[in-house]
Amino acid sequence: MHYPWGHDRRFNAYSSYFKKLFGERVQKLSIDAGFSCPNRDGSKSTGGCTYCNNNAFNPSYCSPDKSVTLQIEEGISFHKKRYRRAGSYLAYFQAYSNTYSSLETLKKLYSEALVHPGIIGLIIGTRPDCIDKEKLEYLKELSESCYIAVEYGIESCYDITLRRINRGHSFREAEEAVRATSELGIKTGGHFIFGLPGETREEMLAEADIISRLPLDTVKFHQLQIIKGTRMEMEYKDNPADFSLFSWEEYLDFFVKFLERLNPGIVVERFTGEAPPRFLNASLWGKKRTDQIVGLIEKRLEELDTWQGRLYKP
Ligand code: SF4
């Protein structure tokens, strides 16, 4: 079977996309450059998104007390020790909202990463309300000589959910940021969460059609994980019936159906988030690791003889 993405995996895989783009294995290095977030510093809100505990996502070598250069160097030696050798690296500005500062500050931090000889580009994680024309023009300029991707936390296509989780922006703002970024030829990514309170499985499935219409190059999906120390943890303890968390079997069924409806032109980077013990609902998933999960989802796609985009309606 020849799939539109040009290889025989049953979904448009990120690793293959990277190999095609760069011709070698490329590793991302997470950077915490000390940015803040308007949803935490009082500019939009002080509480943050109800599920957020940003510390939970930062690798140990990442700390804003260290310069970007030092974090890159430590990241490279961390990856060299643990994993297969990567040919080159992308600096992944991951913690908080990495365009939430003046253009001068962004230029200084991004340039520091780009002058490092191991770095061939940037991936910048941010919120849809932390970008503007000036910053995008600068990123467009950078993208003419190296790989630049902006990844937006979108989380849900429904405003009622976004309000409920205190995101502090609407879906329309997310859509506008995605379109403005993509129109300038900058690689554009989106992050979504499945299982947010108040959403039915049907509503989540219908998001495949909405996401398919966005000019996204890449997407990451996570099942909702309730993280200790968050506002959501309290809400969950007070009213567990309000949440409909995915068991692994349910997620497997759901995600295969979702992939079938998703635009085959969109590269899928993640199917799930990992569920280590710091997440309250980790027990629902056992000890599955991300690579195992990908294998199980691919196996199910094969058993059902289906693939990403099989039911996609342009
Ligand atoms: S936008 Fe990101 S960093 Fe800010 S509160 Fe929400 S999840 Fe946390």
mmCIF file of C-alpha atoms and ligand atoms in Angstrom:
data_model
loop_
_atom_site.group_PDB
_atom_site.id
_atom_site.type_symbol
_atom_site.label_atom_id
_atom_site.label_comp_id
_atom_site.label_asym_id
_atom_site.label_seq_id
_atom_site.Cartn_x
_atom_site.Cartn_y
_atom_site.Cartn_z
ATOM 1 C CA MET A 1 0.000 0.000 0.000
ATOM 2 C CA HIS A 2 1.370 3.388 -0.917
ATOM 3 C CA TYR A 3 0.403 6.061 1.559
ATOM 4 C CA PRO A 4 0.495 9.761 0.668
ATOM 5 C CA TRP A 5 3.416 10.367 3.068
ATOM 6 C CA GLY A 6 5.669 8.066 1.044
ATOM 7 C CA HIS A 7 6.490 5.249 3.497
ATOM 8 C CA ASP A 8 4.689 2.146 4.676
ATOM 9 C CA ARG A 9 3.830 3.128 8.256
ATOM 10 C CA ARG A 10 0.119 3.673 8.641
ATOM 11 C CA PHE A 11 0.385 7.229 9.827
ATOM 12 C CA ASN A 12 2.315 10.301 8.801
ATOM 13 C CA ALA A 13 5.163 9.833 11.279
ATOM 14 C CA TYR A 14 7.299 12.663 12.638
ATOM 15 C CA SER A 15 10.523 10.637 12.646
ATOM 16 C CA SER A 16 10.135 9.845 8.929
ATOM 17 C CA TYR A 17 9.282 13.462 8.192
ATOM 18 C CA PHE A 18 12.474 14.550 9.944
ATOM 19 C CA LYS A 19 14.571 11.981 8.125
ATOM 20 C CA LYS A 20 13.175 13.104 4.810
ATOM 21 C CA LEU A 21 13.751 16.748 5.680
ATOM 22 C CA PHE A 22 17.261 16.444 7.113
ATOM 23 C CA GLY A 23 18.532 13.155 5.683
ATOM 24 C CA GLU A 24 19.751 12.051 9.122
ATOM 25 C CA ARG A 25 18.621 11.533 12.697
ATOM 26 C CA VAL A 26 17.946 14.863 14.404
ATOM 27 C CA GLN A 27 17.454 15.176 18.142
ATOM 28 C CA LYS A 28 15.547 17.918 19.952
ATOM 29 C CA LEU A 29 17.170 19.518 22.991
ATOM 30 C CA SER A 30 14.824 21.093 25.515
ATOM 31 C CA ILE A 31 15.737 24.577 26.666
ATOM 32 C CA ASP A 32 14.303 26.530 29.565
ATOM 33 C CA ALA A 33 15.280 30.082 28.713
ATOM 34 C CA GLY A 34 13.497 31.636 31.693
ATOM 35 C CA PHE A 35 10.363 32.785 29.908
ATOM 36 C CA SER A 36 7.161 33.322 31.846
ATOM 37 C CA CYS A 37 3.555 32.886 30.826
ATOM 38 C CA PRO A 38 0.841 35.576 30.683
ATOM 39 C CA ASN A 39 -1.570 33.102 32.173
ATOM 40 C CA ARG A 40 0.538 32.862 35.311
ATOM 41 C CA ASP A 41 2.192 36.246 35.753
ATOM 42 C CA GLY A 42 -1.053 38.199 36.138
ATOM 43 C CA SER A 43 -1.198 39.682 32.666
ATOM 44 C CA LYS A 44 -4.061 37.313 31.756
ATOM 45 C CA SER A 45 -4.414 35.426 35.006
ATOM 46 C CA THR A 46 -2.335 34.285 37.928
ATOM 47 C CA GLY A 47 -3.721 30.784 38.259
ATOM 48 C CA GLY A 48 -2.544 29.379 34.941
ATOM 49 C CA CYS A 49 -4.271 26.591 33.053
ATOM 50 C CA THR A 50 -5.940 24.323 35.585
ATOM 51 C CA TYR A 51 -3.824 21.290 34.585
ATOM 52 C CA CYS A 52 -0.487 23.110 34.468
ATOM 53 C CA ASN A 53 2.535 22.245 36.477
ATOM 54 C CA ASN A 54 5.270 23.206 34.056
ATOM 55 C CA ASN A 55 8.010 21.650 36.172
ATOM 56 C CA ALA A 56 6.569 18.236 35.401
ATOM 57 C CA PHE A 57 7.713 18.517 31.778
ATOM 58 C CA ASN A 58 11.270 19.758 32.090
ATOM 59 C CA PRO A 59 14.170 17.350 31.708
ATOM 60 C CA SER A 60 16.760 17.488 34.487
ATOM 61 C CA TYR A 61 19.422 19.244 32.396
ATOM 62 C CA CYS A 62 17.089 22.176 31.751
ATOM 63 C CA SER A 63 17.203 25.142 34.073
ATOM 64 C CA PRO A 64 16.786 28.861 33.446
ATOM 65 C CA ASP A 65 19.783 29.493 35.738
ATOM 66 C CA LYS A 66 22.015 28.110 33.011
ATOM 67 C CA SER A 67 22.735 29.938 29.761
ATOM 68 C CA VAL A 68 21.173 28.662 26.536
ATOM 69 C CA THR A 69 24.648 27.570 25.388
ATOM 70 C CA LEU A 70 25.294 25.572 28.555
ATOM 71 C CA GLN A 71 21.883 23.895 28.315
ATOM 72 C CA ILE A 72 22.626 22.931 24.707
ATOM 73 C CA GLU A 73 26.001 21.479 25.661
ATOM 74 C CA GLU A 74 24.588 19.552 28.590
ATOM 75 C CA GLY A 75 21.673 18.402 26.428
ATOM 76 C CA ILE A 76 24.026 17.081 23.744
ATOM 77 C CA SER A 77 26.111 15.101 26.247
ATOM 78 C CA PHE A 78 22.928 13.795 27.960
ATOM 79 C CA HIS A 79 21.597 12.477 24.657
ATOM 80 C CA LYS A 80 24.945 11.085 23.536
ATOM 81 C CA LYS A 81 25.157 9.012 26.698
ATOM 82 C CA ARG A 82 21.630 7.670 26.618
ATOM 83 C CA TYR A 83 20.534 7.337 23.036
ATOM 84 C CA ARG A 84 21.790 6.580 19.594
ATOM 85 C CA ARG A 85 24.032 9.242 18.215
ATOM 86 C CA ALA A 86 22.159 12.045 16.524
ATOM 87 C CA GLY A 87 23.697 13.844 13.557
ATOM 88 C CA SER A 88 22.442 17.262 14.539
ATOM 89 C CA TYR A 89 20.189 18.985 17.021
ATOM 90 C CA LEU A 90 17.268 21.372 17.193
ATOM 91 C CA ALA A 91 16.960 23.699 20.170
ATOM 92 C CA TYR A 92 13.473 23.212 21.579
ATOM 93 C CA PHE A 93 12.399 26.270 23.570
ATOM 94 C CA GLN A 94 9.901 24.363 25.611
ATOM 95 C CA ALA A 95 9.205 25.742 29.082
ATOM 96 C CA TYR A 96 6.334 28.210 29.481
ATOM 97 C CA SER A 97 5.643 30.642 26.580
ATOM 98 C CA ASN A 98 8.759 31.092 24.501
ATOM 99 C CA THR A 99 7.709 34.135 22.500
ATOM 100 C CA TYR A 100 6.451 36.004 25.562
ATOM 101 C CA SER A 101 9.081 38.748 25.708
ATOM 102 C CA SER A 102 10.377 41.694 23.703
ATOM 103 C CA LEU A 103 11.664 41.057 20.192
ATOM 104 C CA GLU A 104 15.164 42.077 21.373
ATOM 105 C CA THR A 105 15.151 39.384 24.058
ATOM 106 C CA LEU A 106 13.892 36.774 21.606
ATOM 107 C CA LYS A 107 16.602 37.720 19.120
ATOM 108 C CA LYS A 108 19.282 37.414 21.777
ATOM 109 C CA LEU A 109 18.137 33.998 23.042
ATOM 110 C CA TYR A 110 17.363 32.427 19.680
ATOM 111 C CA SER A 111 20.642 33.697 18.178
ATOM 112 C CA GLU A 112 22.586 32.239 21.087
ATOM 113 C CA ALA A 113 21.118 28.834 20.211
ATOM 114 C CA LEU A 114 21.601 29.203 16.467
ATOM 115 C CA VAL A 115 25.301 30.090 16.661
ATOM 116 C CA HIS A 116 26.040 26.802 18.419
ATOM 117 C CA PRO A 117 27.665 24.565 15.797
ATOM 118 C CA GLY A 118 25.490 21.534 16.688
ATOM 119 C CA ILE A 119 22.189 23.390 16.252
ATOM 120 C CA ILE A 120 20.427 23.410 12.886
ATOM 121 C CA GLY A 121 17.182 25.069 13.897
ATOM 122 C CA LEU A 122 14.635 25.998 16.536
ATOM 123 C CA ILE A 123 11.331 24.665 17.750
ATOM 124 C CA ILE A 124 9.486 27.284 19.746
ATOM 125 C CA GLY A 125 6.597 26.312 22.013
ATOM 126 C CA THR A 126 4.212 29.129 22.832
ATOM 127 C CA ARG A 127 0.637 30.311 23.323
ATOM 128 C CA PRO A 128 -1.463 31.643 20.443
ATOM 129 C CA ASP A 129 -1.798 35.005 22.228
ATOM 130 C CA CYS A 130 1.977 35.505 22.555
ATOM 131 C CA ILE A 131 2.816 36.135 18.931
ATOM 132 C CA ASP A 132 2.550 39.193 16.704
ATOM 133 C CA LYS A 133 3.397 40.337 13.201
ATOM 134 C CA GLU A 134 6.833 41.672 14.144
ATOM 135 C CA LYS A 135 7.915 38.444 15.828
ATOM 136 C CA LEU A 136 6.579 36.371 12.958
ATOM 137 C CA GLU A 137 8.454 38.509 10.415
ATOM 138 C CA TYR A 138 11.652 37.897 12.369
ATOM 139 C CA LEU A 139 10.993 34.146 12.495
ATOM 140 C CA LYS A 140 10.250 34.131 8.779
ATOM 141 C CA GLU A 141 13.640 35.760 8.170
ATOM 142 C CA LEU A 142 15.327 33.081 10.304
ATOM 143 C CA SER A 143 13.414 30.321 8.538
ATOM 144 C CA GLU A 144 15.041 31.270 5.263
ATOM 145 C CA SER A 145 18.368 29.872 6.497
ATOM 146 C CA CYS A 146 17.424 27.183 9.060
ATOM 147 C CA TYR A 147 14.553 25.054 10.356
ATOM 148 C CA ILE A 148 12.104 27.129 12.393
ATOM 149 C CA ALA A 149 8.905 25.705 13.825
ATOM 150 C CA VAL A 150 6.403 27.370 16.123
ATOM 151 C CA GLU A 151 4.256 25.015 18.202
ATOM 152 C CA TYR A 152 1.073 26.416 19.659
ATOM 153 C CA GLY A 153 -0.699 25.050 22.695
ATOM 154 C CA ILE A 154 -4.275 24.908 21.381
ATOM 155 C CA GLU A 155 -5.539 22.082 23.641
ATOM 156 C CA SER A 156 -9.192 22.146 22.566
ATOM 157 C CA CYS A 157 -11.231 23.409 19.611
ATOM 158 C CA TYR A 158 -14.093 24.363 21.950
ATOM 159 C CA ASP A 159 -14.246 27.723 23.716
ATOM 160 C CA ILE A 160 -16.396 26.337 26.496
ATOM 161 C CA THR A 161 -13.563 23.927 27.387
ATOM 162 C CA LEU A 162 -10.882 26.590 27.003
ATOM 163 C CA ARG A 163 -12.774 28.781 29.476
ATOM 164 C CA ARG A 164 -13.255 25.927 31.859
ATOM 165 C CA ILE A 165 -9.548 25.084 31.969
ATOM 166 C CA ASN A 166 -8.660 28.779 32.233
ATOM 167 C CA ARG A 167 -6.577 28.879 29.063
ATOM 168 C CA GLY A 168 -7.100 32.622 28.702
ATOM 169 C CA HIS A 169 -7.504 32.512 24.905
ATOM 170 C CA SER A 170 -10.167 31.389 22.467
ATOM 171 C CA PHE A 171 -10.007 28.825 19.671
ATOM 172 C CA ARG A 172 -10.354 31.668 17.190
ATOM 173 C CA GLU A 173 -7.161 33.252 18.505
ATOM 174 C CA ALA A 174 -5.421 29.900 18.054
ATOM 175 C CA GLU A 175 -6.715 29.584 14.520
ATOM 176 C CA GLU A 176 -5.551 33.099 13.655
ATOM 177 C CA ALA A 177 -2.062 32.491 15.078
ATOM 178 C CA VAL A 178 -1.749 29.204 13.158
ATOM 179 C CA ARG A 179 -2.853 30.830 9.894
ATOM 180 C CA ALA A 180 -0.591 33.871 10.323
ATOM 181 C CA THR A 181 2.424 31.629 11.008
ATOM 182 C CA SER A 182 1.763 29.198 8.202
ATOM 183 C CA GLU A 183 1.111 31.989 5.688
ATOM 184 C CA LEU A 184 4.691 33.177 6.211
ATOM 185 C CA GLY A 185 6.043 29.723 5.405
ATOM 186 C CA ILE A 186 7.088 28.991 9.005
ATOM 187 C CA LYS A 187 6.546 25.385 10.102
ATOM 188 C CA THR A 188 3.483 25.371 12.331
ATOM 189 C CA GLY A 189 2.556 22.880 15.027
ATOM 190 C CA GLY A 190 -0.381 22.392 17.387
ATOM 191 C CA HIS A 191 -0.802 20.618 20.695
ATOM 192 C CA PHE A 192 -4.120 19.125 21.802
ATOM 193 C CA ILE A 193 -5.395 17.301 24.887
ATOM 194 C CA PHE A 194 -8.062 14.598 24.856
ATOM 195 C CA GLY A 195 -10.236 13.990 27.883
ATOM 196 C CA LEU A 196 -10.659 17.561 29.111
ATOM 197 C CA PRO A 197 -13.608 17.976 31.482
ATOM 198 C CA GLY A 198 -16.974 18.538 29.860
ATOM 199 C CA GLU A 199 -16.067 17.123 26.418
ATOM 200 C CA THR A 200 -17.741 13.991 25.106
ATOM 201 C CA ARG A 201 -15.870 11.390 23.059
ATOM 202 C CA GLU A 202 -17.939 12.447 20.003
ATOM 203 C CA GLU A 203 -16.895 16.066 20.450
ATOM 204 C CA MET A 204 -13.267 14.985 20.698
ATOM 205 C CA LEU A 205 -13.590 12.881 17.543
ATOM 206 C CA ALA A 206 -15.156 15.826 15.724
ATOM 207 C CA GLU A 207 -12.007 17.805 16.506
ATOM 208 C CA ALA A 208 -10.259 15.673 13.850
ATOM 209 C CA ASP A 209 -12.314 17.479 11.197
ATOM 210 C CA ILE A 210 -11.640 20.912 12.703
ATOM 211 C CA ILE A 211 -7.901 20.282 13.096
ATOM 212 C CA SER A 212 -7.744 18.865 9.562
ATOM 213 C CA ARG A 213 -8.836 22.224 8.195
ATOM 214 C CA LEU A 214 -6.049 24.155 9.945
ATOM 215 C CA PRO A 215 -2.812 24.746 8.013
ATOM 216 C CA LEU A 216 -0.770 22.730 10.513
ATOM 217 C CA ASP A 217 2.418 20.907 9.572
ATOM 218 C CA THR A 218 2.674 18.868 12.781
ATOM 219 C CA VAL A 219 0.472 17.901 15.720
ATOM 220 C CA LYS A 220 0.983 16.420 19.170
ATOM 221 C CA PHE A 221 -1.798 14.754 21.113
ATOM 222 C CA HIS A 222 -1.950 13.885 24.786
ATOM 223 C CA GLN A 223 -4.517 12.139 26.899
ATOM 224 C CA LEU A 224 -5.468 14.239 29.924
ATOM 225 C CA GLN A 225 -3.222 13.491 32.860
ATOM 226 C CA ILE A 226 -4.078 14.879 36.234
ATOM 227 C CA ILE A 227 -0.880 16.185 37.686
ATOM 228 C CA LYS A 228 -0.276 16.424 41.382
ATOM 229 C CA GLY A 229 -0.213 19.957 42.751
ATOM 230 C CA THR A 230 -2.493 21.467 40.085
ATOM 231 C CA ARG A 231 -5.876 23.111 40.384
ATOM 232 C CA MET A 232 -7.289 20.275 38.331
ATOM 233 C CA GLU A 233 -6.144 17.810 40.970
ATOM 234 C CA MET A 234 -8.425 19.574 43.493
ATOM 235 C CA GLU A 235 -11.320 19.686 41.013
ATOM 236 C CA TYR A 236 -10.841 15.999 40.320
ATOM 237 C CA LYS A 237 -10.787 15.105 43.991
ATOM 238 C CA ASP A 238 -13.907 17.217 44.649
ATOM 239 C CA ASN A 239 -15.861 15.894 41.715
ATOM 240 C CA PRO A 240 -14.369 12.872 39.935
ATOM 241 C CA ALA A 241 -17.628 12.206 38.069
ATOM 242 C CA ASP A 242 -17.028 15.385 36.127
ATOM 243 C CA PHE A 243 -14.036 13.782 34.427
ATOM 244 C CA SER A 244 -14.069 11.014 31.919
ATOM 245 C CA LEU A 245 -10.458 9.886 31.858
ATOM 246 C CA PHE A 246 -9.368 7.449 29.186
ATOM 247 C CA SER A 247 -8.369 3.939 30.135
ATOM 248 C CA TRP A 248 -5.682 2.607 27.797
ATOM 249 C CA GLU A 249 -8.133 0.380 25.877
ATOM 250 C CA GLU A 250 -10.578 3.251 25.426
ATOM 251 C CA TYR A 251 -7.816 5.527 24.221
ATOM 252 C CA LEU A 252 -6.556 2.962 21.729
ATOM 253 C CA ASP A 253 -10.042 2.654 20.185
ATOM 254 C CA PHE A 254 -10.599 6.384 20.247
ATOM 255 C CA PHE A 255 -7.236 7.319 18.800
ATOM 256 C CA VAL A 256 -7.477 4.924 15.864
ATOM 257 C CA LYS A 257 -10.878 6.418 14.981
ATOM 258 C CA PHE A 258 -9.431 9.898 15.357
ATOM 259 C CA LEU A 259 -6.477 9.129 13.063
ATOM 260 C CA GLU A 260 -8.808 7.767 10.398
ATOM 261 C CA ARG A 261 -10.483 11.180 10.218
ATOM 262 C CA LEU A 262 -7.324 13.260 10.409
ATOM 263 C CA ASN A 263 -5.922 14.994 7.321
ATOM 264 C CA PRO A 264 -3.155 12.689 6.000
ATOM 265 C CA GLY A 265 -1.039 15.746 5.178
ATOM 266 C CA ILE A 266 -0.512 16.557 8.877
ATOM 267 C CA VAL A 267 2.527 14.939 10.495
ATOM 268 C CA VAL A 268 1.731 13.321 13.840
ATOM 269 C CA GLU A 269 4.479 13.725 16.402
ATOM 270 C CA ARG A 270 2.891 12.256 19.525
ATOM 271 C CA PHE A 271 -0.102 10.041 20.199
ATOM 272 C CA THR A 272 0.008 10.304 23.986
ATOM 273 C CA GLY A 273 1.806 11.770 26.947
ATOM 274 C CA GLU A 274 3.752 9.493 29.242
ATOM 275 C CA ALA A 275 2.161 8.705 32.556
ATOM 276 C CA PRO A 276 4.819 8.440 35.264
ATOM 277 C CA PRO A 277 3.759 8.137 38.918
ATOM 278 C CA ARG A 278 3.583 11.897 39.490
ATOM 279 C CA PHE A 279 0.343 11.797 37.509
ATOM 280 C CA LEU A 280 -2.669 10.791 39.543
ATOM 281 C CA ASN A 281 -4.225 8.727 36.785
ATOM 282 C CA ALA A 282 -1.017 6.899 35.866
ATOM 283 C CA SER A 283 -2.466 3.649 37.128
ATOM 284 C CA LEU A 284 -5.079 3.669 34.359
ATOM 285 C CA TRP A 285 -2.315 3.069 31.825
ATOM 286 C CA GLY A 286 0.052 0.732 33.635
ATOM 287 C CA LYS A 287 3.705 1.067 32.786
ATOM 288 C CA LYS A 288 3.501 1.629 29.047
ATOM 289 C CA ARG A 289 6.241 3.688 27.491
ATOM 290 C CA THR A 290 5.721 5.998 24.533
ATOM 291 C CA ASP A 291 7.447 3.723 22.008
ATOM 292 C CA GLN A 292 5.355 0.755 23.190
ATOM 293 C CA ILE A 293 2.182 2.814 22.816
ATOM 294 C CA VAL A 294 3.102 3.821 19.269
ATOM 295 C CA GLY A 295 3.720 0.130 18.478
ATOM 296 C CA LEU A 296 0.341 -0.886 19.911
ATOM 297 C CA ILE A 297 -1.516 1.793 17.984
ATOM 298 C CA GLU A 298 0.246 0.809 14.754
ATOM 299 C CA LYS A 299 -0.597 -2.825 15.432
ATOM 300 C CA ARG A 300 -4.277 -1.928 15.850
ATOM 301 C CA LEU A 301 -4.204 0.086 12.607
ATOM 302 C CA GLU A 302 -2.832 -2.965 10.864
ATOM 303 C CA GLU A 303 -5.359 -5.370 12.410
ATOM 304 C CA LEU A 304 -8.183 -3.125 11.243
ATOM 305 C CA ASP A 305 -6.440 -2.495 7.934
ATOM 306 C CA THR A 306 -6.900 1.222 8.347
ATOM 307 C CA TRP A 307 -4.656 4.320 8.327
ATOM 308 C CA GLN A 308 -4.465 8.049 9.004
ATOM 309 C CA GLY A 309 -6.865 9.910 6.752
ATOM 310 C CA ARG A 310 -8.794 6.869 5.494
ATOM 311 C CA LEU A 311 -12.061 8.619 6.373
ATOM 312 C CA TYR A 312 -10.788 12.160 5.895
ATOM 313 C CA LYS A 313 -13.147 14.387 3.959
ATOM 314 C CA PRO A 314 -11.358 17.391 2.424
HETATM 315 S S1 SF4 B 1 -0.029 28.401 28.938
HETATM 316 FE FE1 SF4 B 1 1.380 26.712 29.425
HETATM 317 S S2 SF4 B 1 2.778 27.532 30.985
HETATM 318 FE FE2 SF4 B 1 1.030 28.914 30.859
HETATM 319 S S3 SF4 B 1 -0.345 28.241 32.479
HETATM 320 FE FE3 SF4 B 1 -0.998 27.232 30.590
HETATM 321 S S4 SF4 B 1 0.064 25.258 30.482
HETATM 322 FE FE4 SF4 B 1 1.059 26.540 32.059
#
